[in-house]
PDB file of C-alpha atoms and ligand atoms in Angstrom:
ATOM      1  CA  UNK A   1      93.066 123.640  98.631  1.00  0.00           C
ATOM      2  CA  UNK A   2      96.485 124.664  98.718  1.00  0.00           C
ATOM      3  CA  UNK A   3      98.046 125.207  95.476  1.00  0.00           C
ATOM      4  CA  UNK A   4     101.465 124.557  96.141  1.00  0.00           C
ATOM      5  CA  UNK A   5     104.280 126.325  93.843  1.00  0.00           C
ATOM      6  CA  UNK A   6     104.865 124.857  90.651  1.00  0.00           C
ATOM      7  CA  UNK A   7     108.413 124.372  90.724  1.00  0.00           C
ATOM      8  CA  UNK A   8     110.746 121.534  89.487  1.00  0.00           C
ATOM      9  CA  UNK A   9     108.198 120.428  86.946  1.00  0.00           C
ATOM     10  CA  UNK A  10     110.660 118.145  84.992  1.00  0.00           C
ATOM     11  CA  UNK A  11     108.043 117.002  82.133  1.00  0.00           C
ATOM     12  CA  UNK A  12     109.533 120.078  80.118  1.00  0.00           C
ATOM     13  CA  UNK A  13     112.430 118.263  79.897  1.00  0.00           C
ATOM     14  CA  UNK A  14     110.158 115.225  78.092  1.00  0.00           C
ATOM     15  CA  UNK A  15     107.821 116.186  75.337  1.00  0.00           C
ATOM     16  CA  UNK A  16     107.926 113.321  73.807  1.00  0.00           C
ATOM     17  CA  UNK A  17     106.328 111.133  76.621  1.00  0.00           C
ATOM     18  CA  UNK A  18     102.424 110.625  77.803  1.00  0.00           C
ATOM     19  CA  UNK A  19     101.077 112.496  79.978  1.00  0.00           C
ATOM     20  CA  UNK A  20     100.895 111.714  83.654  1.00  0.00           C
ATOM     21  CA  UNK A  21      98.912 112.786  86.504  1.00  0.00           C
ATOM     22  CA  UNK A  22      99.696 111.212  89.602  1.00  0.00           C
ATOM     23  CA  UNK A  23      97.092 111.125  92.469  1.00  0.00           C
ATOM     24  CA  UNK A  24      98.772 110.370  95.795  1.00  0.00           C
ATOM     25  CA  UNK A  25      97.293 110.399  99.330  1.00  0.00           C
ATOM     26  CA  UNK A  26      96.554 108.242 102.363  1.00  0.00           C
ATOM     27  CA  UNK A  27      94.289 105.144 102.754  1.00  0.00           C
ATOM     28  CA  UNK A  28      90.629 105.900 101.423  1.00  0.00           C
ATOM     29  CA  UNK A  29      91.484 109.599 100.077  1.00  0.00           C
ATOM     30  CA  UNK A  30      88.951 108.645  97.565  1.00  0.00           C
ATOM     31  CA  UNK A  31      92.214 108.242  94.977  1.00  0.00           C
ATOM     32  CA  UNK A  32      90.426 105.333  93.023  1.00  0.00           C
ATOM     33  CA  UNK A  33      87.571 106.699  92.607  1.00  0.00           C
ATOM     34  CA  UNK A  34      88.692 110.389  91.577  1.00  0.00           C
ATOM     35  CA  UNK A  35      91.564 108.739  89.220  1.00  0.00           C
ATOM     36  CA  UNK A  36      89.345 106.362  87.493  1.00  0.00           C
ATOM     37  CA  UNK A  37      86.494 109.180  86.518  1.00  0.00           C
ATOM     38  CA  UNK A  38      89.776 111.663  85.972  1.00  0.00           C
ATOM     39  CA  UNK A  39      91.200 109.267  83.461  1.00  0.00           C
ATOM     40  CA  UNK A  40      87.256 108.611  81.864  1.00  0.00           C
ATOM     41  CA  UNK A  41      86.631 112.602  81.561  1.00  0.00           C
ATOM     42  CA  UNK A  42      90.419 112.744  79.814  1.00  0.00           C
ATOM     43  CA  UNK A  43      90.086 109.311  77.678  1.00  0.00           C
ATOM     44  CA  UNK A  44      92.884 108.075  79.368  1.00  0.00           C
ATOM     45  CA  UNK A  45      94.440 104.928  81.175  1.00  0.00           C
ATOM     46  CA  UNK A  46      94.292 104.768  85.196  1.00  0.00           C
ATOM     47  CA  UNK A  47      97.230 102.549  86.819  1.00  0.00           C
ATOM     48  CA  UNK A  48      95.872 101.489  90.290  1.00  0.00           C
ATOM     49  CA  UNK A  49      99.646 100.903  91.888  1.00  0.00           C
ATOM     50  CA  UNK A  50      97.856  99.958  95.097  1.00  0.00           C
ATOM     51  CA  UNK A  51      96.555  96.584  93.627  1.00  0.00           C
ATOM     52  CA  UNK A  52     100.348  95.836  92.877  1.00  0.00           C
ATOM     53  CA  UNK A  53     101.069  96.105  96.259  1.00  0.00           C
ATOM     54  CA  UNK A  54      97.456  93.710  97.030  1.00  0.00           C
ATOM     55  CA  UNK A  55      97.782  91.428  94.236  1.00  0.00           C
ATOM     56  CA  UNK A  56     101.573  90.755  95.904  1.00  0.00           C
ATOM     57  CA  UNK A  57     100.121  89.839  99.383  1.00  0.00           C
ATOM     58  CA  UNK A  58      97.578  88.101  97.968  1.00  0.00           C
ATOM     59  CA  UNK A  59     100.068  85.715  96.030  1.00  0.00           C
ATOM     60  CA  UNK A  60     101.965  85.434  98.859  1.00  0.00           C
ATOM     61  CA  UNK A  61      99.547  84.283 100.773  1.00  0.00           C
ATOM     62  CA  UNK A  62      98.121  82.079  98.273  1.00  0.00           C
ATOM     63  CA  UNK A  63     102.028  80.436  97.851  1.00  0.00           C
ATOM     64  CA  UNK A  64     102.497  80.365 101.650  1.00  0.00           C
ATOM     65  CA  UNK A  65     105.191  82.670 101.356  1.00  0.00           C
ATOM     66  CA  UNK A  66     107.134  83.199 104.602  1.00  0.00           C
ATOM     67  CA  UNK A  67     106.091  87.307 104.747  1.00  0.00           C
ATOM     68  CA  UNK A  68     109.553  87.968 106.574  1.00  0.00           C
ATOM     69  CA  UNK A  69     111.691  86.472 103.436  1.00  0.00           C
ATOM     70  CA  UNK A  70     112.049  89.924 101.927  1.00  0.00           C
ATOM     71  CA  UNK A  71     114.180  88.405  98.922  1.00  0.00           C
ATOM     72  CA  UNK A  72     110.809  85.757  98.238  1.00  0.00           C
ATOM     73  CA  UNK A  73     108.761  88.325  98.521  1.00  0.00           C
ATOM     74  CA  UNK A  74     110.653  90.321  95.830  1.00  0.00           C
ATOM     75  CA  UNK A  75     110.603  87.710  93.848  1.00  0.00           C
ATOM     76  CA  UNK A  76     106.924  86.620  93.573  1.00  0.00           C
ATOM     77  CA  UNK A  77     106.468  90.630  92.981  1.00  0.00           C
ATOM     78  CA  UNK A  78     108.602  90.404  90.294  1.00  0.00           C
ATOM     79  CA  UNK A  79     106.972  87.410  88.582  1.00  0.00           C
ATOM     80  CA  UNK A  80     103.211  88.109  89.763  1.00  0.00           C
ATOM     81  CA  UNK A  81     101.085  86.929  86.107  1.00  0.00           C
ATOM     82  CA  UNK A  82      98.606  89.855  86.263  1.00  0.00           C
ATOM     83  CA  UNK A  83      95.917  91.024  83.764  1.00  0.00           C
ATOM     84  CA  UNK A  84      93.880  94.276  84.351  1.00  0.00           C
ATOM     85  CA  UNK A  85      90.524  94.255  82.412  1.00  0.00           C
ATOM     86  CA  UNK A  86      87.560  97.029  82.238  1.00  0.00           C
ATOM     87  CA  UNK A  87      86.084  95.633  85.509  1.00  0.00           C
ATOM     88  CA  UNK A  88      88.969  93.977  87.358  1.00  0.00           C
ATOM     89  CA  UNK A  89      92.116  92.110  87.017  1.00  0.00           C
ATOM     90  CA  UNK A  90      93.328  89.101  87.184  1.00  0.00           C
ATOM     91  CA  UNK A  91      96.105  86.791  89.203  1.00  0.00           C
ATOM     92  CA  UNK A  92      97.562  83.578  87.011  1.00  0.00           C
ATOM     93  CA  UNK A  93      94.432  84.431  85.030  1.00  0.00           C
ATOM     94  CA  UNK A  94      91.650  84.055  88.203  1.00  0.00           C
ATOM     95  CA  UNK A  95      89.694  86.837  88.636  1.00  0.00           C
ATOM     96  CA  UNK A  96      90.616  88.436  91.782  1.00  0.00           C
ATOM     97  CA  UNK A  97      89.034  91.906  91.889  1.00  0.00           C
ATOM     98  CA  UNK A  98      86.835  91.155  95.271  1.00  0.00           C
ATOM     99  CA  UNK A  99      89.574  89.296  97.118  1.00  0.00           C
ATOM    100  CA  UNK A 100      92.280  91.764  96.448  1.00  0.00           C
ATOM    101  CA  UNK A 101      89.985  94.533  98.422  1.00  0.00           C
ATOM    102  CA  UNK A 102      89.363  92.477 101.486  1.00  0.00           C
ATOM    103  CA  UNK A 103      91.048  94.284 104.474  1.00  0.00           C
ATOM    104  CA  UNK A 104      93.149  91.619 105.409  1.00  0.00           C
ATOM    105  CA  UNK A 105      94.961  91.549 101.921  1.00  0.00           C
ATOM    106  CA  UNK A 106      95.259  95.496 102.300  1.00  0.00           C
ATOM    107  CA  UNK A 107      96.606  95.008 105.725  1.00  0.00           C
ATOM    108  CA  UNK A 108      99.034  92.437 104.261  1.00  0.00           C
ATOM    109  CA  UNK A 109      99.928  94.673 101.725  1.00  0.00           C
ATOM    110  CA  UNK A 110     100.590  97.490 103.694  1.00  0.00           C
ATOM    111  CA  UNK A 111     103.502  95.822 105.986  1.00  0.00           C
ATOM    112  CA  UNK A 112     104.916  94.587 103.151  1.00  0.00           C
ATOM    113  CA  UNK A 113     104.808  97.799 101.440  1.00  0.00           C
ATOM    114  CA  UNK A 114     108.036  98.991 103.221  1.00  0.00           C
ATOM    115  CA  UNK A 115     110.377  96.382 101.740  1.00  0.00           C
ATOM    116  CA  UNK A 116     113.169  98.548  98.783  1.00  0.00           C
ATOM    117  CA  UNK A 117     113.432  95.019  97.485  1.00  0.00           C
ATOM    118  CA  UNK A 118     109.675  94.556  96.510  1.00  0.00           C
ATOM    119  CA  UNK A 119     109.100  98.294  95.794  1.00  0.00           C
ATOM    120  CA  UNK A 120     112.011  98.135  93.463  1.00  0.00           C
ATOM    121  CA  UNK A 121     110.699  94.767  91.848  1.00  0.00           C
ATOM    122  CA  UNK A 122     106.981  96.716  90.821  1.00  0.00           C
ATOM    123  CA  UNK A 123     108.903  99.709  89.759  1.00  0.00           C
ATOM    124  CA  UNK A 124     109.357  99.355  85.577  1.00  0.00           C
ATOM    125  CA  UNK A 125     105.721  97.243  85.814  1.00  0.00           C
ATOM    126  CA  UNK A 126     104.445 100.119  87.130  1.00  0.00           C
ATOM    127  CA  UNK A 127     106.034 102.035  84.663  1.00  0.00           C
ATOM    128  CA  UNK A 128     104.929 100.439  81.305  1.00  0.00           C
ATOM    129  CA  UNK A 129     101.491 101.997  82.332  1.00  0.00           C
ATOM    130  CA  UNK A 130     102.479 105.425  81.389  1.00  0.00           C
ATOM    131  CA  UNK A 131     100.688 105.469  77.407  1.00  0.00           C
ATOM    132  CA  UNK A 132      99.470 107.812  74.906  1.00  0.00           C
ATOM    133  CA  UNK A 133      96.633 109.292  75.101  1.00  0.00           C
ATOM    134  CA  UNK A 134      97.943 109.393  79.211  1.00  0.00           C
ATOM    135  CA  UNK A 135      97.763 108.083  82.004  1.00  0.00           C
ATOM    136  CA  UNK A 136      96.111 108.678  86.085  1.00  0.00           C
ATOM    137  CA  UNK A 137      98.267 106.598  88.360  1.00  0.00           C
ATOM    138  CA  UNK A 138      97.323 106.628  91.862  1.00  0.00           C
ATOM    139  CA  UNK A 139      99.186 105.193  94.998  1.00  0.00           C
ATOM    140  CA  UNK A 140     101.723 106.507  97.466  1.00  0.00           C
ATOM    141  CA  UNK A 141     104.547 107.591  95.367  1.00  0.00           C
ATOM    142  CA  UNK A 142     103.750 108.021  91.952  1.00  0.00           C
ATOM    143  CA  UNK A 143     104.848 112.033  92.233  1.00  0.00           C
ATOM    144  CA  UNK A 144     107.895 111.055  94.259  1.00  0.00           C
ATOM    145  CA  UNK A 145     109.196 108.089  92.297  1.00  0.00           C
ATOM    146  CA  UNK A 146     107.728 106.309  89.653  1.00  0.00           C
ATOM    147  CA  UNK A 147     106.767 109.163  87.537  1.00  0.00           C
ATOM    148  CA  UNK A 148     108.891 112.197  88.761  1.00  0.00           C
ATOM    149  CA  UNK A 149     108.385 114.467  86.129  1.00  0.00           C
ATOM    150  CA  UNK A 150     104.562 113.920  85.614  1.00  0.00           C
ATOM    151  CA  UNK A 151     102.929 117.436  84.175  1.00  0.00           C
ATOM    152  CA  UNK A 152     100.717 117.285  87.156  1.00  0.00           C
ATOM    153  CA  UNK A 153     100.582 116.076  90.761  1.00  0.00           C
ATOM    154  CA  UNK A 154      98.234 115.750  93.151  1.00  0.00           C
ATOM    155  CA  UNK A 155      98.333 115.214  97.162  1.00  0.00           C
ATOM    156  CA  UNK A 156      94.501 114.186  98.194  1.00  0.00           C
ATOM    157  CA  UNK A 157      94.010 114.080 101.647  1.00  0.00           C
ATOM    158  CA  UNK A 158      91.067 114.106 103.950  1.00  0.00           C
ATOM    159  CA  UNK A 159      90.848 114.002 107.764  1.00  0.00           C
ATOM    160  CA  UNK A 160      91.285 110.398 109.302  1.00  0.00           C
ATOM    161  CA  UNK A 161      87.611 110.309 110.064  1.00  0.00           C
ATOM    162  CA  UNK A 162      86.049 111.318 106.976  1.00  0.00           C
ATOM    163  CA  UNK A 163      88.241 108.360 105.382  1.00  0.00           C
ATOM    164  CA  UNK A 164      87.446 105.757 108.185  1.00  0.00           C
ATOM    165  CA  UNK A 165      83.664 106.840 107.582  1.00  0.00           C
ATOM    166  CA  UNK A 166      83.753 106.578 103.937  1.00  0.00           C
ATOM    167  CA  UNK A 167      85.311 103.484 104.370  1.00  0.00           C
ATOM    168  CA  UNK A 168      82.510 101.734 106.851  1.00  0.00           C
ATOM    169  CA  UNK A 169      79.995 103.153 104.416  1.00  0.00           C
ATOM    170  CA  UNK A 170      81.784 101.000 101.251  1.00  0.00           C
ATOM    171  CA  UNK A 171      81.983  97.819 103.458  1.00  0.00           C
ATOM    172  CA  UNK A 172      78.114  98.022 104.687  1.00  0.00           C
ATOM    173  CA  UNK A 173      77.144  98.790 101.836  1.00  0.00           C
ATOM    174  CA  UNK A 174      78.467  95.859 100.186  1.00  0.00           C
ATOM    175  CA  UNK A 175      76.910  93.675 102.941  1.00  0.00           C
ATOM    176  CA  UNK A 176      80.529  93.223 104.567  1.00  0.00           C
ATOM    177  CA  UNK A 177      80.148  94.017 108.350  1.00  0.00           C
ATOM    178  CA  UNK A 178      81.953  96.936 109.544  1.00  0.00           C
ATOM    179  CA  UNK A 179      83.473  98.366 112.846  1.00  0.00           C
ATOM    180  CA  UNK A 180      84.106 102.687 112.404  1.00  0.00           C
ATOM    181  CA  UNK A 181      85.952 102.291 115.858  1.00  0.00           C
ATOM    182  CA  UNK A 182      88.569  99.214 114.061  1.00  0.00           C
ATOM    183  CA  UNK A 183      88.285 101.177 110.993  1.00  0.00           C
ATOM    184  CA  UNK A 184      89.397 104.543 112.466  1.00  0.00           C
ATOM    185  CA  UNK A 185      92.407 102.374 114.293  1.00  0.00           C
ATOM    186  CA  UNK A 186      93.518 100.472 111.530  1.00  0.00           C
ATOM    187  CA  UNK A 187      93.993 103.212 109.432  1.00  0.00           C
ATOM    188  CA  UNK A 188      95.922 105.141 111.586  1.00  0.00           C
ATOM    189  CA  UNK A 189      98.519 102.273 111.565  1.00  0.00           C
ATOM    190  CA  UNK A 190      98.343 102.047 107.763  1.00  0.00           C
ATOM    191  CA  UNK A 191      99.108 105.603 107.731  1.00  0.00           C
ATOM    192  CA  UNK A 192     101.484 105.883 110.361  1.00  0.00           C
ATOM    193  CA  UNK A 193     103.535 102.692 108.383  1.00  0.00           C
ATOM    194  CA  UNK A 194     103.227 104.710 105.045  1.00  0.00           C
ATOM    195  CA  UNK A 195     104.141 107.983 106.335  1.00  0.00           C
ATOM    196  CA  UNK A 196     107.061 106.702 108.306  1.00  0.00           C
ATOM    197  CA  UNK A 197     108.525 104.059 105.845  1.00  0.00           C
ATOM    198  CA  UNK A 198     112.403 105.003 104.866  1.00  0.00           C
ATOM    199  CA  UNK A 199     111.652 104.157 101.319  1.00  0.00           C
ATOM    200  CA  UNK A 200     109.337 105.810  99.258  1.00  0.00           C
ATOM    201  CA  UNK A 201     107.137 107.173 102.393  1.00  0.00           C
ATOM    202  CA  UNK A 202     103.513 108.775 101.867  1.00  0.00           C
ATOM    203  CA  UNK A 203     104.473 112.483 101.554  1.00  0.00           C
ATOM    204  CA  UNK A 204     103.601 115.231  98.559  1.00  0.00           C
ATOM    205  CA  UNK A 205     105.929 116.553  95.997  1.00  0.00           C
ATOM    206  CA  UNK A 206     107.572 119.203  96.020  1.00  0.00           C
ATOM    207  CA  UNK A 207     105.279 120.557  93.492  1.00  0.00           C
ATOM    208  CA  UNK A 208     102.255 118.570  94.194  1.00  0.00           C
ATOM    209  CA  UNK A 209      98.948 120.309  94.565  1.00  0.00           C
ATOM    210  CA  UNK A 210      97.596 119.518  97.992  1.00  0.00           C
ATOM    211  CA  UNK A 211      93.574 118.713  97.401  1.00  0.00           C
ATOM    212  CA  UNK A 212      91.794 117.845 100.516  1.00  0.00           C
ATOM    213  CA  UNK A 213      88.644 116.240 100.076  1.00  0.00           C
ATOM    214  CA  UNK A 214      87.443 116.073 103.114  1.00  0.00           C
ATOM    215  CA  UNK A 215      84.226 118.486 102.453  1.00  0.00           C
ATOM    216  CA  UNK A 216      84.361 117.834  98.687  1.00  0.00           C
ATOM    217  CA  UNK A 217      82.036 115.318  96.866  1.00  0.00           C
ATOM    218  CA  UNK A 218      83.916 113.092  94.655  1.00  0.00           C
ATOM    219  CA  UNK A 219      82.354 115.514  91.467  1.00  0.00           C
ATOM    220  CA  UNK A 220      83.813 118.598  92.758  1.00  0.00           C
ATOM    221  CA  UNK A 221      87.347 116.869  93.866  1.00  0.00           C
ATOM    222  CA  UNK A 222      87.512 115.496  89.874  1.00  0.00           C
ATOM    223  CA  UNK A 223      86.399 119.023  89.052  1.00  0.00           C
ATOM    224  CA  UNK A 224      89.313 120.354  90.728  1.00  0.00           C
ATOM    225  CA  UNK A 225      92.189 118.108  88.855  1.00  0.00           C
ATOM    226  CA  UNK A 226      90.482 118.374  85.464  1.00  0.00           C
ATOM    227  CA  UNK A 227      90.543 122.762  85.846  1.00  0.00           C
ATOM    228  CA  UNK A 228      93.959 122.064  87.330  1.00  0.00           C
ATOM    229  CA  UNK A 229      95.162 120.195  83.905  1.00  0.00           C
ATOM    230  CA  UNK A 230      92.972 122.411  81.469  1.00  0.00           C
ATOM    231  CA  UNK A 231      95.006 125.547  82.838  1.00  0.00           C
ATOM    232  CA  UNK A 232      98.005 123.717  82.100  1.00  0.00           C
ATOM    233  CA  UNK A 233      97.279 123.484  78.888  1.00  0.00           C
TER     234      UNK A 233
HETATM  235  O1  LIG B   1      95.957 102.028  97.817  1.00  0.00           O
HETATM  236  P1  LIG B   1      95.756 100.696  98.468  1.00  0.00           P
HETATM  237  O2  LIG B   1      95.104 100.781  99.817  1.00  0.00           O
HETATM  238  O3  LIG B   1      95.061  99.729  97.579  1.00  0.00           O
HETATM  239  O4  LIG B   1      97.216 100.111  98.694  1.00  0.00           O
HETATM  240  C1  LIG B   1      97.471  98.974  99.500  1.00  0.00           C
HETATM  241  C2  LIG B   1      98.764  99.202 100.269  1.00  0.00           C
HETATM  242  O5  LIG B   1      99.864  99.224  99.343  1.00  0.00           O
HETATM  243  C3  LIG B   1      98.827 100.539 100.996  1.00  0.00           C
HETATM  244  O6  LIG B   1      98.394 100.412 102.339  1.00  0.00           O
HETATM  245  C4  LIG B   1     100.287 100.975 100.894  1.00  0.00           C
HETATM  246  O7  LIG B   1     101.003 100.589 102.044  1.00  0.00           O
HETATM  247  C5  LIG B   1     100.828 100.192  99.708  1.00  0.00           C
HETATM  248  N1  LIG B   1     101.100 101.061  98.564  1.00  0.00           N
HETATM  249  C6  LIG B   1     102.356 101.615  98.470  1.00  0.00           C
HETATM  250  N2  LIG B   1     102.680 102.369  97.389  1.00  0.00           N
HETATM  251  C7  LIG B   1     101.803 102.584  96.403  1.00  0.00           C
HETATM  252  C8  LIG B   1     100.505 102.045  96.488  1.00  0.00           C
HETATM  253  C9  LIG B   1     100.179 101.288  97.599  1.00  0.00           C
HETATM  254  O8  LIG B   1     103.179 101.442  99.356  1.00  0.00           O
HETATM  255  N3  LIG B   1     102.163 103.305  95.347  1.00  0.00           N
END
């Protein structure tokens, strides 16, 4: 791990606001997984910013949305009707946990990811998350943009392998057939589209912590961001 210098830490500046601690990183970092039991250790709220972008390509689809009318687009982002519940969330109140994860939805949501107008429509949404007790966001640019001066930022990576392998091992094992070979490719375009994207692109903050994962068990990575926090404290 490389434990980047803890400069222009802004949250100083705002006592008086919950706590955030952003978990950024590239497709299959484990981010969900380490926010969620994060934010269960701490008592706190996680806000899964990637199912923003999914629940939006899923609507879009579902409308028959012409995916090249950035201003439509926008719009049905800014007027998605979405619930998140314990186990899942909803999309004009159907339960849509499963089909947001299907990799076509992700790949959806990834090329429409680059749009300002539809990153700027999930922007306050995204937002009203942050709540006392506190809150784990994870996504692309919660350290960058939508929560600046969180107390605590983290960059997970892990080597494009050990991501396209932990990936094949979710889909088998929930009886989804899986190529590592299609896996390995299509996340290389995901991250290439993140990483190179003129708004908001996939890169750490200036005073992120940079946690890679890669030989870490999901335990130890969560064990790594909660010491990080308690020595904050
Ligand atoms: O994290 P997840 O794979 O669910 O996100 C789906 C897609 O949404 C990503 O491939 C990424 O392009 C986009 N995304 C984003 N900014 C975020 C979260 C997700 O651009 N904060």
């Amino acid at each position: 791990m490389t434990d980047s210098a803890r400069v222009g830490n802004e949250s100083a500046a705002h006592p008086g606001l919950p706590p955030v601690i952003t978990i950024d990183g590239p497709t299959a970092s484990g981010k969900g997984t380490v926010a969620h039991s994060v934010a269960s250790a701490l008592g706190w709220e996680v806000l899964d910013s990637g199912a923003l972008y999914r629940l939006t390509a899923l609507a879009v689809l579902q409308h028959d949305v012409d995916q090249e009318d950035v201003q439509a687009v926008a719009d049905i982002a800014q007027h998605l009707t979405v619930q998140f519940h314990s186990t899942g969330v909803t999309l004009d109140g159907r339960e849509v946990s499963e089909l947001i994860r299907q990799e076509q939805i992700g790949n959806l949501a990834s090329r429409l990811a680059p749009d300002p107008g539809l990153r700027a429509a999930l922007l306050e949404r995204q937002r009203a998350f942050r709540q006392f007790p506190g809150l784990v966001a994870d996504g692309r640019d919660m350290g960058t943009i939508v929560f600046q001066d969180a107390p605590l930022k983290i960059f997970l990576v892990a080597d494009v392998q050990a991501r396209a392998q932990r990936r094949c091992n979710q889909l088998i094992e929930k009886g989804i057939s899986a190529n590592l070979a299609d896996l390995l490719a299509d996340m290389r375009e995901r991250d290439a589209r993140d990483v190179e994207r003129v708004v908001a692109p996939l890169i750490a903050a200036r005073d992120a912590h940079v946690v890679d994962s890669s030989a870490l068990t999901i335990a130890q990575t969560v064990q790594v961001i909660i010491d990080l926090w308690s020595s904050r404290q």
